[in-house]
mmCIF file of C-alpha atoms in Angstrom:
data_model
loop_
_atom_site.group_PDB
_atom_site.id
_atom_site.type_symbol
_atom_site.label_atom_id
_atom_site.label_comp_id
_atom_site.label_asym_id
_atom_site.label_seq_id
_atom_site.Cartn_x
_atom_site.Cartn_y
_atom_site.Cartn_z
ATOM 1 C CA MET Q 1 81.893 121.224 -22.553
ATOM 2 C CA LYS Q 2 82.835 118.436 -20.154
ATOM 3 C CA TYR Q 3 83.594 119.179 -16.519
ATOM 4 C CA VAL Q 4 85.682 117.188 -14.080
ATOM 5 C CA ARG Q 5 84.947 117.169 -10.358
ATOM 6 C CA ILE Q 6 88.080 117.799 -8.330
ATOM 7 C CA ALA Q 7 88.354 117.533 -4.550
ATOM 8 C CA LEU Q 8 91.173 119.450 -2.880
ATOM 9 C CA ILE Q 9 91.568 117.806 0.505
ATOM 10 C CA GLN Q 10 92.299 119.940 3.533
ATOM 11 C CA MET Q 11 93.392 118.064 6.613
ATOM 12 C CA SER Q 12 95.496 118.495 9.694
ATOM 13 C CA MET Q 13 98.368 116.082 10.115
ATOM 14 C CA SER Q 14 99.733 114.469 13.263
ATOM 15 C CA ALA Q 15 103.092 112.853 13.988
ATOM 16 C CA SER Q 16 101.603 109.438 13.113
ATOM 17 C CA MET Q 17 102.074 108.515 9.454
ATOM 18 C CA SER Q 18 99.545 105.691 9.726
ATOM 19 C CA ALA Q 19 96.905 107.966 11.284
ATOM 20 C CA ASN Q 20 97.522 110.550 8.566
ATOM 21 C CA LEU Q 21 97.196 107.892 5.863
ATOM 22 C CA ASP Q 22 93.954 106.601 7.410
ATOM 23 C CA LYS Q 23 92.598 110.155 7.472
ATOM 24 C CA ALA Q 24 93.592 110.711 3.833
ATOM 25 C CA LEU Q 25 91.946 107.430 2.785
ATOM 26 C CA GLN Q 26 88.727 108.459 4.542
ATOM 27 C CA HIS Q 27 88.790 111.853 2.791
ATOM 28 C CA ILE Q 28 89.315 110.065 -0.542
ATOM 29 C CA LYS Q 29 86.324 107.813 0.128
ATOM 30 C CA ASP Q 30 84.153 110.785 1.138
ATOM 31 C CA ALA Q 31 85.198 112.759 -1.958
ATOM 32 C CA ALA Q 32 84.411 109.790 -4.218
ATOM 33 C CA GLN Q 33 80.957 109.426 -2.639
ATOM 34 C CA GLN Q 34 80.360 113.091 -3.469
ATOM 35 C CA GLY Q 35 81.274 112.513 -7.115
ATOM 36 C CA ALA Q 36 84.920 113.590 -7.237
ATOM 37 C CA GLN Q 37 86.918 112.247 -10.167
ATOM 38 C CA ILE Q 38 90.269 113.666 -9.050
ATOM 39 C CA VAL Q 39 91.459 113.991 -5.457
ATOM 40 C CA ALA Q 40 94.473 116.132 -4.540
ATOM 41 C CA LEU Q 41 96.030 115.514 -1.126
ATOM 42 C CA PRO Q 42 97.930 118.254 0.719
ATOM 43 C CA GLU Q 43 101.687 118.691 0.717
ATOM 44 C CA LEU Q 44 103.466 116.313 3.115
ATOM 45 C CA PHE Q 45 100.112 114.696 3.957
ATOM 46 C CA LEU Q 46 101.801 111.783 5.761
ATOM 47 C CA SER Q 47 103.508 114.010 8.335
ATOM 48 C CA PRO Q 48 103.239 117.328 10.079
ATOM 49 C CA TYR Q 49 104.911 120.148 8.146
ATOM 50 C CA PHE Q 50 108.317 119.634 9.752
ATOM 51 C CA PRO Q 51 110.283 122.077 7.520
ATOM 52 C CA GLN Q 52 109.038 124.945 9.668
ATOM 53 C CA GLU Q 53 112.016 124.181 11.906
ATOM 54 C CA LYS Q 54 115.674 124.154 10.926
ATOM 55 C CA LYS Q 55 117.463 120.812 10.867
ATOM 56 C CA LYS Q 56 114.775 118.869 12.724
ATOM 57 C CA ASN Q 57 115.284 115.106 12.468
ATOM 58 C CA ALA Q 58 112.557 114.109 10.019
ATOM 59 C CA ASP Q 59 113.951 110.729 8.962
ATOM 60 C CA ALA Q 60 110.914 108.967 10.449
ATOM 61 C CA TYR Q 61 108.792 110.539 7.685
ATOM 62 C CA LEU Q 62 110.910 109.339 4.753
ATOM 63 C CA VAL Q 63 109.174 106.984 2.314
ATOM 64 C CA LYS Q 64 110.338 105.119 -0.747
ATOM 65 C CA ILE Q 65 108.501 104.736 -4.014
ATOM 66 C CA PRO Q 66 106.953 102.199 -4.098
ATOM 67 C CA SER Q 67 105.861 101.934 -0.473
ATOM 68 C CA GLU Q 68 102.983 100.640 1.632
ATOM 69 C CA PRO Q 69 101.274 104.063 1.841
ATOM 70 C CA LEU Q 70 101.390 104.389 -1.955
ATOM 71 C CA GLU Q 71 100.068 100.867 -2.369
ATOM 72 C CA GLN Q 72 97.079 101.772 -0.198
ATOM 73 C CA LEU Q 73 96.492 104.896 -2.309
ATOM 74 C CA ARG Q 74 96.675 102.783 -5.476
ATOM 75 C CA VAL Q 75 94.023 100.455 -4.044
ATOM 76 C CA ALA Q 76 91.843 103.452 -3.123
ATOM 77 C CA ALA Q 77 92.163 104.882 -6.649
ATOM 78 C CA ARG Q 78 91.001 101.562 -8.143
ATOM 79 C CA GLU Q 79 88.280 101.032 -5.571
ATOM 80 C CA HIS Q 80 86.794 104.514 -6.006
ATOM 81 C CA ASN Q 81 87.592 104.882 -9.733
ATOM 82 C CA LEU Q 82 89.353 108.226 -9.373
ATOM 83 C CA VAL Q 83 92.705 109.870 -9.926
ATOM 84 C CA ILE Q 84 94.753 110.661 -6.816
ATOM 85 C CA ILE Q 85 97.424 113.325 -6.662
ATOM 86 C CA ALA Q 86 99.450 112.224 -3.665
ATOM 87 C CA GLY Q 87 100.605 115.576 -2.360
ATOM 88 C CA SER Q 88 104.283 115.751 -1.690
ATOM 89 C CA LEU Q 89 105.903 112.799 -0.003
ATOM 90 C CA PHE Q 90 109.235 113.103 1.787
ATOM 91 C CA GLU Q 91 111.016 110.593 -0.432
ATOM 92 C CA LYS Q 92 114.359 108.883 0.095
ATOM 93 C CA THR Q 93 116.089 107.730 -3.067
ATOM 94 C CA GLY Q 94 119.765 106.885 -3.003
ATOM 95 C CA LYS Q 95 121.583 109.533 -0.973
ATOM 96 C CA CYS Q 96 119.036 112.244 -1.765
ATOM 97 C CA ASN Q 97 115.766 113.293 -0.202
ATOM 98 C CA TYR Q 98 113.010 114.801 -2.326
ATOM 99 C CA ASN Q 99 109.653 116.468 -1.920
ATOM 100 C CA THR Q 100 107.883 114.185 -4.417
ATOM 101 C CA THR Q 101 104.330 114.259 -5.757
ATOM 102 C CA VAL Q 102 102.913 111.076 -7.270
ATOM 103 C CA VAL Q 103 99.932 110.854 -9.637
ATOM 104 C CA ILE Q 104 97.889 107.633 -9.571
ATOM 105 C CA ASN Q 105 95.240 106.992 -12.218
ATOM 106 C CA SER Q 106 91.843 105.406 -11.682
ATOM 107 C CA ASP Q 107 93.104 101.878 -12.320
ATOM 108 C CA GLY Q 108 95.755 102.270 -9.608
ATOM 109 C CA LYS Q 109 98.704 102.729 -11.944
ATOM 110 C CA ILE Q 110 101.321 105.307 -11.000
ATOM 111 C CA LEU Q 111 101.334 107.693 -13.954
ATOM 112 C CA GLY Q 112 104.424 109.505 -12.814
ATOM 113 C CA ASP Q 113 106.102 111.499 -10.120
ATOM 114 C CA TYR Q 114 107.542 114.965 -9.766
ATOM 115 C CA ARG Q 115 110.554 115.570 -7.570
ATOM 116 C CA LYS Q 116 110.536 119.209 -6.566
ATOM 117 C CA MET Q 117 113.680 121.023 -7.619
ATOM 118 C CA HIS Q 118 112.925 124.566 -6.437
ATOM 119 C CA ILE Q 119 112.985 124.369 -2.664
ATOM 120 C CA PRO Q 120 111.944 127.394 -0.584
ATOM 121 C CA HIS Q 121 114.336 128.561 2.092
ATOM 122 C CA ASP Q 122 112.802 131.437 4.029
ATOM 123 C CA PRO Q 123 111.902 131.949 7.682
ATOM 124 C CA GLY Q 124 109.331 129.244 8.438
ATOM 125 C CA PHE Q 125 110.179 127.339 5.216
ATOM 126 C CA TYR Q 126 113.434 125.461 5.754
ATOM 127 C CA GLU Q 127 112.814 122.762 3.131
ATOM 128 C CA LEU Q 128 116.339 123.166 1.781
ATOM 129 C CA ASP Q 129 117.647 121.697 5.061
ATOM 130 C CA TYR Q 130 115.938 118.402 4.274
#
């Protein structure tokens, strides 16, 4: 039986997308040095979890696919020879916003993305507003 080493990254996020990306890249490097073959980043890893508040202006956290943060993750996947599951990104495409997860293989190619369709809308989870 063959086993795969998976690292589930836990990290706190700030209001700075670049600081969050730098932190994620460091966690990816650390996980690779410990033998991880797959790294999964947390949901909305580029921003604080803004959907805890209703109708907060979160436009500053919108990204497009492709984007500079994804390019840096693609480089990290190639450099460390591992698969990266880029936990949900707040994606802008056309007139719609999505909570999108992107999977990047070990040669840096984007294998695909998943745009979340079932959005929670409960106290403390106002994702539907975004």
